[in-house]
PDB file of C-alpha atoms in Angstrom:
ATOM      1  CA  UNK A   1      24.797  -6.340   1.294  1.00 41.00           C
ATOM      2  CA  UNK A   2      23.974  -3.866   3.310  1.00 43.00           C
ATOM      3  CA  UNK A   3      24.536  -0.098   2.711  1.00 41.00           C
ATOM      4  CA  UNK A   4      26.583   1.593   5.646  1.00 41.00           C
ATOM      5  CA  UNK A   5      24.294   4.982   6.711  1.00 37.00           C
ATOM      6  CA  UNK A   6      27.182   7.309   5.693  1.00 36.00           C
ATOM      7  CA  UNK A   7      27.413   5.621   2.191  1.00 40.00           C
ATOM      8  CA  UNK A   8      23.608   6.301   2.146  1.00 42.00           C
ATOM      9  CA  UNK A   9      23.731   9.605   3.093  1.00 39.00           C
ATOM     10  CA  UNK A  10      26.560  10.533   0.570  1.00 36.00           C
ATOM     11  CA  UNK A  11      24.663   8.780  -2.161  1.00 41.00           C
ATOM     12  CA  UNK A  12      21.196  10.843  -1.463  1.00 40.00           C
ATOM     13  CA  UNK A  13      23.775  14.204  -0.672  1.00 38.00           C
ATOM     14  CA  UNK A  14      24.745  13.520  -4.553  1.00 39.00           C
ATOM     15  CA  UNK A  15      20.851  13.832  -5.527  1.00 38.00           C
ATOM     16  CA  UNK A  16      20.806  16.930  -7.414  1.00 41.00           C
ATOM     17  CA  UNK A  17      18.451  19.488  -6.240  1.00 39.00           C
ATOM     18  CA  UNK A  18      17.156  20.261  -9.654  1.00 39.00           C
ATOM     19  CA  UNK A  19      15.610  16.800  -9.704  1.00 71.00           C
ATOM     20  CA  UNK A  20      13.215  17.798  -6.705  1.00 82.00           C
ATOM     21  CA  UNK A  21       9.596  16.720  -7.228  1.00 91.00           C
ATOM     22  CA  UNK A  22       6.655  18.581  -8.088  1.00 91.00           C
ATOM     23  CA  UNK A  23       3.698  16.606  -7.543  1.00 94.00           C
ATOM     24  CA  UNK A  24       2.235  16.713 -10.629  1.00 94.00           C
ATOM     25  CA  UNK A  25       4.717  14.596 -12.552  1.00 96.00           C
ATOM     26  CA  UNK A  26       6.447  11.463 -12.055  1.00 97.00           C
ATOM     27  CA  UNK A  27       9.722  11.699 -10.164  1.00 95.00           C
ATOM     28  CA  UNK A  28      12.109   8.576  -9.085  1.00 95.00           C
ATOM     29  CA  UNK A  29      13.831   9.472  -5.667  1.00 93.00           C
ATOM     30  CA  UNK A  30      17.586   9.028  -4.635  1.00 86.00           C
ATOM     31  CA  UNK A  31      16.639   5.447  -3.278  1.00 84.00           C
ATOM     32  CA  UNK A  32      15.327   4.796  -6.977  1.00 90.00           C
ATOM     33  CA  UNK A  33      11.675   4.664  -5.671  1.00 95.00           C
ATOM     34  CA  UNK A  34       9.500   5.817  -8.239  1.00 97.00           C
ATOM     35  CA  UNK A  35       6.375   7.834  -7.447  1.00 98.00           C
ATOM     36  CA  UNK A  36       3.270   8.641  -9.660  1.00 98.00           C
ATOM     37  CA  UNK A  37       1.199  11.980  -9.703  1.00 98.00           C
ATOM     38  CA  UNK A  38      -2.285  11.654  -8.305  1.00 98.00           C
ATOM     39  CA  UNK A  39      -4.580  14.366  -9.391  1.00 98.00           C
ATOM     40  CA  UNK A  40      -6.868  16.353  -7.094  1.00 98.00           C
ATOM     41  CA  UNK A  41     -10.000  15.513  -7.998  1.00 98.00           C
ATOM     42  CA  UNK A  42     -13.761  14.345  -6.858  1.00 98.00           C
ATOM     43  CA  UNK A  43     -15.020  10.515  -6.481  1.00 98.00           C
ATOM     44  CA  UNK A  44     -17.619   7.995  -5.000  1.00 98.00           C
ATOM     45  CA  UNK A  45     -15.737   6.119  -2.352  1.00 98.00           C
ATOM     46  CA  UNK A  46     -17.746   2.817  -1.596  1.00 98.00           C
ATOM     47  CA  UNK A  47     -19.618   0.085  -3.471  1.00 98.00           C
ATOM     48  CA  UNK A  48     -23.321   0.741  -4.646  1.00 98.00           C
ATOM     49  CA  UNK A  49     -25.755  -1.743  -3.356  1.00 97.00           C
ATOM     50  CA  UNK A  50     -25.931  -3.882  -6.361  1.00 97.00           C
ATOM     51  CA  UNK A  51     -21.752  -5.008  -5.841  1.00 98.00           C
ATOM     52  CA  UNK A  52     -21.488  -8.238  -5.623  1.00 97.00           C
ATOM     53  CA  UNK A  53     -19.874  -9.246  -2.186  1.00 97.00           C
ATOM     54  CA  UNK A  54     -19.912  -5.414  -0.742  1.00 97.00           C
ATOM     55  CA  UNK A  55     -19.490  -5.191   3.179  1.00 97.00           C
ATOM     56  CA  UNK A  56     -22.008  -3.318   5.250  1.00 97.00           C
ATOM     57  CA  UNK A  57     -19.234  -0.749   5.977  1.00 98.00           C
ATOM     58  CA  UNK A  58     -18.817   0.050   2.255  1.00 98.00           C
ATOM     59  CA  UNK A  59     -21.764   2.776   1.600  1.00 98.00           C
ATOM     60  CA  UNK A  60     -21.149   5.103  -1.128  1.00 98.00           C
ATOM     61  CA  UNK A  61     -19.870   8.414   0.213  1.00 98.00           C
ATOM     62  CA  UNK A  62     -18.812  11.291  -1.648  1.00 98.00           C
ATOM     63  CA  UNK A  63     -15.143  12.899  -1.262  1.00 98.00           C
ATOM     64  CA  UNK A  64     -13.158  15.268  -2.504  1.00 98.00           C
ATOM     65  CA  UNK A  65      -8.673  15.100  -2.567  1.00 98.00           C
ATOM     66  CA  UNK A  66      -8.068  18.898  -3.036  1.00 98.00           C
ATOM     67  CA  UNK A  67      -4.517  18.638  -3.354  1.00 97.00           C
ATOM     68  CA  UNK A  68      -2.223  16.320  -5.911  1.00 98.00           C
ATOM     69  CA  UNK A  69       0.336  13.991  -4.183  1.00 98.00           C
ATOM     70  CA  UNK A  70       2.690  11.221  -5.584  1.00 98.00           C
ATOM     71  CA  UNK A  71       2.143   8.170  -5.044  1.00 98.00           C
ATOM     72  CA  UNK A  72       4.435   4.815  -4.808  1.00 98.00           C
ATOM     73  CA  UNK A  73       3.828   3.048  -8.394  1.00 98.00           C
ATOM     74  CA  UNK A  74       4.244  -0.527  -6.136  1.00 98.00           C
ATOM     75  CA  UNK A  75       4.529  -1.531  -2.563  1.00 98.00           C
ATOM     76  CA  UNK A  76       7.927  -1.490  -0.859  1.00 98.00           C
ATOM     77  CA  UNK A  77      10.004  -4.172  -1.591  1.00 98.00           C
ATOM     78  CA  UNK A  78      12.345  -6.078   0.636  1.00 97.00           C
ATOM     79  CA  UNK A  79      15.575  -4.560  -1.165  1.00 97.00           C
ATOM     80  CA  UNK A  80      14.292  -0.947  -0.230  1.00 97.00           C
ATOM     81  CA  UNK A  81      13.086  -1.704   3.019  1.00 97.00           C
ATOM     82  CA  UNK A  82      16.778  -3.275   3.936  1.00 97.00           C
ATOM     83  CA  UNK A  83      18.644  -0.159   2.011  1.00 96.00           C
ATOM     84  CA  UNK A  84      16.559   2.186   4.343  1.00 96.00           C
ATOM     85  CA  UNK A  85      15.907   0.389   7.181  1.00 96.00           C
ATOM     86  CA  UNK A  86      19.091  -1.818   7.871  1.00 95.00           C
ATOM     87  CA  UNK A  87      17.417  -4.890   8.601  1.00 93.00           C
ATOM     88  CA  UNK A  88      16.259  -7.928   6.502  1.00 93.00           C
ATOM     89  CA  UNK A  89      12.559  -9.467   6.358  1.00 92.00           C
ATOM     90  CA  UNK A  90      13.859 -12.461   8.274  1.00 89.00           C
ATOM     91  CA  UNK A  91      15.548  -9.921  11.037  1.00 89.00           C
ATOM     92  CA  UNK A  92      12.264  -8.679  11.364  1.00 87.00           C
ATOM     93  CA  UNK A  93      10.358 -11.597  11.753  1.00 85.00           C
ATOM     94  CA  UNK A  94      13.219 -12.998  14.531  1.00 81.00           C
ATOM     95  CA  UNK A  95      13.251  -9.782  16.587  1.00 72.00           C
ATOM     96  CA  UNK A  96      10.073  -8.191  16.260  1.00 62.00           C
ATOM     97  CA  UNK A  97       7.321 -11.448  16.736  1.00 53.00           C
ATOM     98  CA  UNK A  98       4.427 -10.296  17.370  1.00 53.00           C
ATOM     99  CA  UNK A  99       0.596 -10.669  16.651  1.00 50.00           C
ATOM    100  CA  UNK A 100      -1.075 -10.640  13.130  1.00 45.00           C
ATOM    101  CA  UNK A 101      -4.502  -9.801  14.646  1.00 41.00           C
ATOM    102  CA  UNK A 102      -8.229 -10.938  14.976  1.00 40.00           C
ATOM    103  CA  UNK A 103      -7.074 -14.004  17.040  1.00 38.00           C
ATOM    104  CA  UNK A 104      -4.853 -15.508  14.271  1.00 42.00           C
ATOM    105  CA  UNK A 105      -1.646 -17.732  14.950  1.00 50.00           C
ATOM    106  CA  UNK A 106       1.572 -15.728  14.096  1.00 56.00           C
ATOM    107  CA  UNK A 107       2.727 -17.419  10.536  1.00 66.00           C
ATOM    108  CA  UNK A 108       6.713 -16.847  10.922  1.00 76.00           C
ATOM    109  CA  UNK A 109       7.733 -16.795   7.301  1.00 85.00           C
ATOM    110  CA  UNK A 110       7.742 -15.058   4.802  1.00 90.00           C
ATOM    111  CA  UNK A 111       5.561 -16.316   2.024  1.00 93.00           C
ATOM    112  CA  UNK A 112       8.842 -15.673  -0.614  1.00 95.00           C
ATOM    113  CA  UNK A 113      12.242 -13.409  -0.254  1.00 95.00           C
ATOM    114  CA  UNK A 114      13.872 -11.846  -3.166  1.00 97.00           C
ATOM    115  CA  UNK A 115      14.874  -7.767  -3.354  1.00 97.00           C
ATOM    116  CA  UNK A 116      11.741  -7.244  -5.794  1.00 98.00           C
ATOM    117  CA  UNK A 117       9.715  -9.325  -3.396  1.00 98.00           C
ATOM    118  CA  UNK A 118       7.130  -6.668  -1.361  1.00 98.00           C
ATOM    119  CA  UNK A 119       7.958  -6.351   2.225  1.00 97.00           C
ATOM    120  CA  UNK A 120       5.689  -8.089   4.653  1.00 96.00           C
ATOM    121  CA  UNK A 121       6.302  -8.583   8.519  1.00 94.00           C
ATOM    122  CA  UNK A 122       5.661  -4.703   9.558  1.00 94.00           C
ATOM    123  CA  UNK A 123       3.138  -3.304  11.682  1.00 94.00           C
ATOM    124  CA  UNK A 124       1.939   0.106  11.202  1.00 97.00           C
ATOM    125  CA  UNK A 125       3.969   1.972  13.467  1.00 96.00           C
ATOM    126  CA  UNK A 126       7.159   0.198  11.575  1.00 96.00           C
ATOM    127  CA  UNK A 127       5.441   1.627   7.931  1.00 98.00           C
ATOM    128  CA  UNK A 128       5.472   5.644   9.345  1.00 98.00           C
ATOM    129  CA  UNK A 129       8.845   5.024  11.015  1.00 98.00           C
ATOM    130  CA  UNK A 130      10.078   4.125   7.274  1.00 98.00           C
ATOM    131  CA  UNK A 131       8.512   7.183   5.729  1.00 98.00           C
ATOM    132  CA  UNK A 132      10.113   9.230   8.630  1.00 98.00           C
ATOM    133  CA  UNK A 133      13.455   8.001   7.895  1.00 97.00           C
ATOM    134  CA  UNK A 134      13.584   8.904   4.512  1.00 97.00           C
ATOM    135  CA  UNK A 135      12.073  12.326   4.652  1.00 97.00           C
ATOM    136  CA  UNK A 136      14.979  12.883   7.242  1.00 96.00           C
ATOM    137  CA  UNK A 137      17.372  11.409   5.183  1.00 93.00           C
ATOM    138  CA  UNK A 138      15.954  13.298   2.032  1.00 94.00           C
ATOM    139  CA  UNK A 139      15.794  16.595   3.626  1.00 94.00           C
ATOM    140  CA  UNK A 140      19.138  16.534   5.650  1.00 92.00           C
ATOM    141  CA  UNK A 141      20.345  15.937   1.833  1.00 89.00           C
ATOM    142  CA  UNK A 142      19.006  18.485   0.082  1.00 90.00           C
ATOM    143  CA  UNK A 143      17.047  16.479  -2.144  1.00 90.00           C
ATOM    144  CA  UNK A 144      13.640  16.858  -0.722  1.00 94.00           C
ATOM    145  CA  UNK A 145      11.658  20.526  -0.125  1.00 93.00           C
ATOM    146  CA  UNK A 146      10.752  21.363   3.531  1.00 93.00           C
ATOM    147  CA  UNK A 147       6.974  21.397   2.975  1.00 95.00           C
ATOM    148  CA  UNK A 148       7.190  17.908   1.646  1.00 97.00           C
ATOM    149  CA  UNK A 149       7.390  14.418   3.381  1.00 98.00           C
ATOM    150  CA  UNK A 150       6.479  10.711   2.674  1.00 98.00           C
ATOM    151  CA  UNK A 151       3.161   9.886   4.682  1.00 98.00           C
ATOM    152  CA  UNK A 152       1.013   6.713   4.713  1.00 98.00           C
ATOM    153  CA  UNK A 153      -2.014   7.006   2.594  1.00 98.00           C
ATOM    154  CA  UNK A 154      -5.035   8.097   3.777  1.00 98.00           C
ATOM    155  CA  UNK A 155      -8.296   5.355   3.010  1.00 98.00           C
ATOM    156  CA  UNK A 156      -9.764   8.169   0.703  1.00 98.00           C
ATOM    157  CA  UNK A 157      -6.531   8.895  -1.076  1.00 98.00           C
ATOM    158  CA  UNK A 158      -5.559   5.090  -1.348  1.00 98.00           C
ATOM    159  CA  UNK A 159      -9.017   4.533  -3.046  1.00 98.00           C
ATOM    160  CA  UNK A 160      -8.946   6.945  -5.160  1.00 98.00           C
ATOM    161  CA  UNK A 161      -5.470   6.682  -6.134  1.00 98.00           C
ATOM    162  CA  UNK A 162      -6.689   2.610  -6.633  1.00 98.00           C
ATOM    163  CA  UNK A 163      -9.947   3.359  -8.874  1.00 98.00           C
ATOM    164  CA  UNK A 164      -8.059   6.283 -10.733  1.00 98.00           C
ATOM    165  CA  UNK A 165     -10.701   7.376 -12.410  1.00 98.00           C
ATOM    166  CA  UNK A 166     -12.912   4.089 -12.877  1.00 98.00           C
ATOM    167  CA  UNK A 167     -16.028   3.192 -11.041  1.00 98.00           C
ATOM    168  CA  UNK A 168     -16.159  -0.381 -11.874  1.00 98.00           C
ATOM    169  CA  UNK A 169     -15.511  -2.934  -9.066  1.00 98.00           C
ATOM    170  CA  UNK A 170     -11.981  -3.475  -9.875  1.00 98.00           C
ATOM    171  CA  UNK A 171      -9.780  -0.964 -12.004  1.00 98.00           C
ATOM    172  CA  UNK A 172      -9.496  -3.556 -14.417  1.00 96.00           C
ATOM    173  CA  UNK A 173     -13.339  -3.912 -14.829  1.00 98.00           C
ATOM    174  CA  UNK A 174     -16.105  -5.817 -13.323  1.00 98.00           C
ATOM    175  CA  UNK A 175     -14.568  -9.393 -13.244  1.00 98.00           C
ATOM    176  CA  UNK A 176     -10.899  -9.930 -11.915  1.00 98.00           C
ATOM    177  CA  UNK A 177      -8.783 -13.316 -12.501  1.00 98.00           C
ATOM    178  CA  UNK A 178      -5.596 -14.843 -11.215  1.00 98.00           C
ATOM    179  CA  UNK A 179      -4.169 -13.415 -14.826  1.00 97.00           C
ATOM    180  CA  UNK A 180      -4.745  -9.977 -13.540  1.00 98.00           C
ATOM    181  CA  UNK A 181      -3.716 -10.186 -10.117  1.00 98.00           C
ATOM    182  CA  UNK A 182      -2.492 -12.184  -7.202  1.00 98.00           C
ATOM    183  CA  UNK A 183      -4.734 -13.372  -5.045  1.00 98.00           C
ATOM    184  CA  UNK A 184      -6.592 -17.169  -3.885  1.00 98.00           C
ATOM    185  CA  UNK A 185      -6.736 -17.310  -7.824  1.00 98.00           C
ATOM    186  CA  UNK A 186      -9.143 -20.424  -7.217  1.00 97.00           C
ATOM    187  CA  UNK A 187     -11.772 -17.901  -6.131  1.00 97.00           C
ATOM    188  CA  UNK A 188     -12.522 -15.229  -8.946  1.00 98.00           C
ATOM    189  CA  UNK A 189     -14.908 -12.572  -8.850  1.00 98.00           C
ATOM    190  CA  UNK A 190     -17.394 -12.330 -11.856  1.00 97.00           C
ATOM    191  CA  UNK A 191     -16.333 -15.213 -13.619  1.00 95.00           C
ATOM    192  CA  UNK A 192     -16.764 -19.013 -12.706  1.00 91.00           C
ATOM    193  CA  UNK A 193     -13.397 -20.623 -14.248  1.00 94.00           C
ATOM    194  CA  UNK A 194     -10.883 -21.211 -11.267  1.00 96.00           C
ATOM    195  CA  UNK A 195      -7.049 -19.856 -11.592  1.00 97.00           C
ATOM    196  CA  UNK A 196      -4.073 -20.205 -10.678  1.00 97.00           C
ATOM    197  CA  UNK A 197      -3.278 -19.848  -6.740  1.00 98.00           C
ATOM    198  CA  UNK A 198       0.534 -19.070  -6.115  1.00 98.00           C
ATOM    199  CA  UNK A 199       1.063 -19.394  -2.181  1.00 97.00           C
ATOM    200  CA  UNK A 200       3.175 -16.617  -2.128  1.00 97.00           C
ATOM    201  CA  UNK A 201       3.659 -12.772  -3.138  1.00 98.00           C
ATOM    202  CA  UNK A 202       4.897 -12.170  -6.847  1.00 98.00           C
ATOM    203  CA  UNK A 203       7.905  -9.859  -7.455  1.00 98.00           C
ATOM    204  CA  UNK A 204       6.338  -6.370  -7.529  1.00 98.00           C
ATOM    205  CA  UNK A 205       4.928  -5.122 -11.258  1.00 98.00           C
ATOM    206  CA  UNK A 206       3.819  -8.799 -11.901  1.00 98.00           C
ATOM    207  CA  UNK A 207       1.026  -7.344 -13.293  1.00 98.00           C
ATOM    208  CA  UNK A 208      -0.529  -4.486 -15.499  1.00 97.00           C
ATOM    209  CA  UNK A 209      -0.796  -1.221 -13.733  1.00 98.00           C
ATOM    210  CA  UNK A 210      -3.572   1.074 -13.589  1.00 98.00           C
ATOM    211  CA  UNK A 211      -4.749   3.807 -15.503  1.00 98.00           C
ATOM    212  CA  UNK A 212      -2.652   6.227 -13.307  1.00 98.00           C
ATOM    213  CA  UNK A 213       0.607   3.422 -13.392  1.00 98.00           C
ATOM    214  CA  UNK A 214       0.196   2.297 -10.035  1.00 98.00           C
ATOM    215  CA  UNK A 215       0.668  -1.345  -9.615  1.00 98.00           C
ATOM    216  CA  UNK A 216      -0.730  -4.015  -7.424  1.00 98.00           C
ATOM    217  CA  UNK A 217      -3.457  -1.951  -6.432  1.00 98.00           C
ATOM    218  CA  UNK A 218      -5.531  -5.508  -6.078  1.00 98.00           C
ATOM    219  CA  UNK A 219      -3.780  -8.439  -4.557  1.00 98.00           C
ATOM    220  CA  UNK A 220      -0.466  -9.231  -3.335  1.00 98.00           C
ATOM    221  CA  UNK A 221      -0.447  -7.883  -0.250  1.00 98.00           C
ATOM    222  CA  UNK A 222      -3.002  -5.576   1.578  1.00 98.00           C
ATOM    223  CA  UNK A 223      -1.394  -2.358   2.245  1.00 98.00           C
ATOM    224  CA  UNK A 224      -1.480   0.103   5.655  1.00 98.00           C
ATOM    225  CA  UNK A 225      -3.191   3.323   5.318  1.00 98.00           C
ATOM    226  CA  UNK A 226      -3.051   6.384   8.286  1.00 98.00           C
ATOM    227  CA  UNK A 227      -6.513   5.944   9.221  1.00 98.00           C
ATOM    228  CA  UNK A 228      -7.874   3.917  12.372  1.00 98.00           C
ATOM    229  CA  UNK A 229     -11.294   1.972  11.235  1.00 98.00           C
ATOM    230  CA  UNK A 230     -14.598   3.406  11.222  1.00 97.00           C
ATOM    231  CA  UNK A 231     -17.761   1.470  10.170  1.00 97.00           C
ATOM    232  CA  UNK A 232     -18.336   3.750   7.837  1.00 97.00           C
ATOM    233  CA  UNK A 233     -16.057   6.010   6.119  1.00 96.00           C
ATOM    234  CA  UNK A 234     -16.068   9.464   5.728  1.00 94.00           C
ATOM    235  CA  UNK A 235     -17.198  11.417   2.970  1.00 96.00           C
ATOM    236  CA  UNK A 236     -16.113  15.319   1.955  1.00 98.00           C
ATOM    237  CA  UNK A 237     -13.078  17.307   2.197  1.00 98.00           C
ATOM    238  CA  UNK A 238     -10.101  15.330   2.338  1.00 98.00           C
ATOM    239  CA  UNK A 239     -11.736  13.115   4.797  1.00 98.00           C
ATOM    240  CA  UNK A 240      -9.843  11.021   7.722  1.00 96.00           C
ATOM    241  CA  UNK A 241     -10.616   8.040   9.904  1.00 94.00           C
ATOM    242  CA  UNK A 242     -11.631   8.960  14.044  1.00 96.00           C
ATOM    243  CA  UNK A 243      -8.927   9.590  16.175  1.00 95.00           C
ATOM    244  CA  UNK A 244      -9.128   6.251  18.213  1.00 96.00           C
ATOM    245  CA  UNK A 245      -9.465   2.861  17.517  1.00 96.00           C
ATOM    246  CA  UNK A 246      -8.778  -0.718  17.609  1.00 94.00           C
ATOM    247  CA  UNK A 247      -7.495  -1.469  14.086  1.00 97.00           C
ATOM    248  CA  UNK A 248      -5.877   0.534  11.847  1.00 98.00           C
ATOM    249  CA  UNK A 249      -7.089   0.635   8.424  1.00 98.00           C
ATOM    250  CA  UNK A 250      -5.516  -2.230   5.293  1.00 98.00           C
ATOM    251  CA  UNK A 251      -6.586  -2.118   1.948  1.00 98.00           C
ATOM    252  CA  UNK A 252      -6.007  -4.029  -1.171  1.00 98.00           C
ATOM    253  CA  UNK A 253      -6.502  -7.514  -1.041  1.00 98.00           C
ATOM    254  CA  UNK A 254      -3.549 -10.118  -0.764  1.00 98.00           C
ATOM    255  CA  UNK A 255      -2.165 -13.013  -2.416  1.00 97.00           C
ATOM    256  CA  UNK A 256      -4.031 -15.743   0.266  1.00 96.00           C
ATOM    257  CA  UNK A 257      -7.398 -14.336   0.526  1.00 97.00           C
ATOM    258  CA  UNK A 258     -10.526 -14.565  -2.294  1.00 98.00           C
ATOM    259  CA  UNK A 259     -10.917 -11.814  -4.891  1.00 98.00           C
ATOM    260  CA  UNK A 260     -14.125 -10.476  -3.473  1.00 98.00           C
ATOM    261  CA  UNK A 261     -11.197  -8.803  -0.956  1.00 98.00           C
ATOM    262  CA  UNK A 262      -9.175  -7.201  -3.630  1.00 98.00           C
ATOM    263  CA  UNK A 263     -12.381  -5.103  -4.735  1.00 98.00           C
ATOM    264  CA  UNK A 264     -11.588  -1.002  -4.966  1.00 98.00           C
ATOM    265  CA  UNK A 265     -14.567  -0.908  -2.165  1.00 98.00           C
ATOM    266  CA  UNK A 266     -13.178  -3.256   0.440  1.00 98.00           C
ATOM    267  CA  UNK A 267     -12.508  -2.303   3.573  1.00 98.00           C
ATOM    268  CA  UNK A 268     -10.955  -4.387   6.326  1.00 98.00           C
ATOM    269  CA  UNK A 269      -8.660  -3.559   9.416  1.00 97.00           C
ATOM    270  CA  UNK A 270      -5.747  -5.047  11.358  1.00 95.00           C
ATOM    271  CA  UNK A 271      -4.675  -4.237  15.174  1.00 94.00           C
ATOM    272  CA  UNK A 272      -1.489  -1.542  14.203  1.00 95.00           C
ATOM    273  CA  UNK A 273       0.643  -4.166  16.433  1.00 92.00           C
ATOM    274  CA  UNK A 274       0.508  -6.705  13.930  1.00 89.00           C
ATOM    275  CA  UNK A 275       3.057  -8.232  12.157  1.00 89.00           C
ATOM    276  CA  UNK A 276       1.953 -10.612   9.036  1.00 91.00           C
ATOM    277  CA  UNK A 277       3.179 -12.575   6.019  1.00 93.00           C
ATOM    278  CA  UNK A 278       0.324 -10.487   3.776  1.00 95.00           C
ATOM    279  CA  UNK A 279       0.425  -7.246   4.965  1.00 96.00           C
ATOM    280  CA  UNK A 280       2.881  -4.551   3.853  1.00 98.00           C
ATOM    281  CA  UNK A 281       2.705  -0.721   2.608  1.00 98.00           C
ATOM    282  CA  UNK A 282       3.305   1.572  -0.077  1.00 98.00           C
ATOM    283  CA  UNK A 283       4.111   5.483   0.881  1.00 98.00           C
ATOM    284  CA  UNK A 284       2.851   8.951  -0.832  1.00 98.00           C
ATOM    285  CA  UNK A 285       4.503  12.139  -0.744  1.00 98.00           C
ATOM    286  CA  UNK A 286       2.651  14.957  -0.080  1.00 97.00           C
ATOM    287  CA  UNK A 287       3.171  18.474   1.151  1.00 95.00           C
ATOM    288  CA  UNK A 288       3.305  18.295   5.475  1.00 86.00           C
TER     289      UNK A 288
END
């Protein structure tokens, strides 16, 4: 059922203020979204030359997050999307048909529906106007300081916030099975025995998290960042993609494609138009 948008409001208005967030602990939000500190901090972004499978767009840069943020601990799921939003995964795919990119047919389903199920079927410019309606909704109820908002991840912070603190190929290590993640389980990386393949997205927090609790990091469904796609990205300060371009960046992996694609390093792009069965988003908070 749906939740009317005064019911909403009234619910977030009964948020109390001393539960505001910090951004250097966990917090849970009035929608029951729970977010994960992300340090500031220093990393290699990119795959040495000696990864396995590494894309000529991947070389090793160095970059620096100056500032902590939260992070979503797992991608938005259908249930939040609908509380938020006010429409359904299937509402979206009916009214809002549109491409999925790189000259591929437009799959019209969703590859499984449930309220812990991660939402698919929403182009970028669908992902911002979700973190735009719940800073508004957050702020208008008190719940949520002025100099914060919910933002799409940058590529730098969603790669850091994915190797948190590792600098193997996968946070989990070098190899990566269909035990640790969902992906085309038939093709691992590092190891040669095949796995399972599921056909579909798992429920959110299938799997083990990371070292900084963020789940789903590899697999399930590749995830929107801000940045438009560069063939290189950008080292240094708190580093962003060019200000034009044709795709928009998606990281992550997903549950159809081959583990080499759910590697920390892997970097792949989708025209922000698109609307797809194994693309969704996970949001950050961060000050504006």
């Amino acid at each position: 059922m749906k939740l009317p948008f005064i019911a909403l409001t009234l619910a977030l208005a009964s948020h109390s203020p001393a539960q505001e967030p910090t951004l250097l602990s966990s917090w849970t939000n009035s929608l029951g979204i729970k977010l994960v500190p992300i340090p500031a901090g220093e990393f290699q972004m990119g795959s040495p030359p000696s990864e396995e499978g590494r894309g000529k767009d991947e070389d090793q840069v160095t970059v620096t997050i100056s500032k902590p943020f939260l992070m979503m601990e797992s991608e938005v799921t259908q249930a939040q999307w609908e509380k938020i939003m006010g429409t359904t995964i299937q509402e979206q795919i009916d009214s809002k048909v549109g491409p999925i990119g790189r000259g591929a047919k437009l799959v019209a389903k969703a590859s499984a529906l449930g309220p812990s199920q991660p939402m698919s079927f929403v182009n970028w410019a669908d992902a911002n106007a979700f973190c735009l309606k719940l800073t508004k909704l957050e702020k208008e109820s008190g719940t949520l300081p002025p100099d914060l908002s919910y933002q799409l991840p940058t590529e730098a912070q969603w790669e850091y916030a994915c190797r948190a603190g590792t600098t193997t190929v996968f946070h989990f290590g070098n190899t990566l099975s269909a035990e640790q993640a969902n992906f085309y389980g038939k093709k691992p990386y590092g190891i040669e025995k095949e796995g399972l393949y599921r056909e579909k997205t798992t429920p959110v927090k299938s799997f083990s998290a990371n070292p900084w609790g963020l789940y789903d990091m590899h697999g399930n469904l590749y995830e929107w960042c801000a940045d438009w796609y560069a063939d290189q990205a950008s080292g240094g300060l708190d580093p962003r993609g060019p200000d034009t371009g044709d795709g928009r960046i998606i990281r992550g992996g997903t549950w159809n494609r081959v583990a080499n694609s759910c590697r920390s390093a892997y970097r792949y792009s989708s025209g922000p138009e698109s609307r797809s069965y194994n693309i969704g988003f996970r949001i950050i908070l961060q000050k504006s």
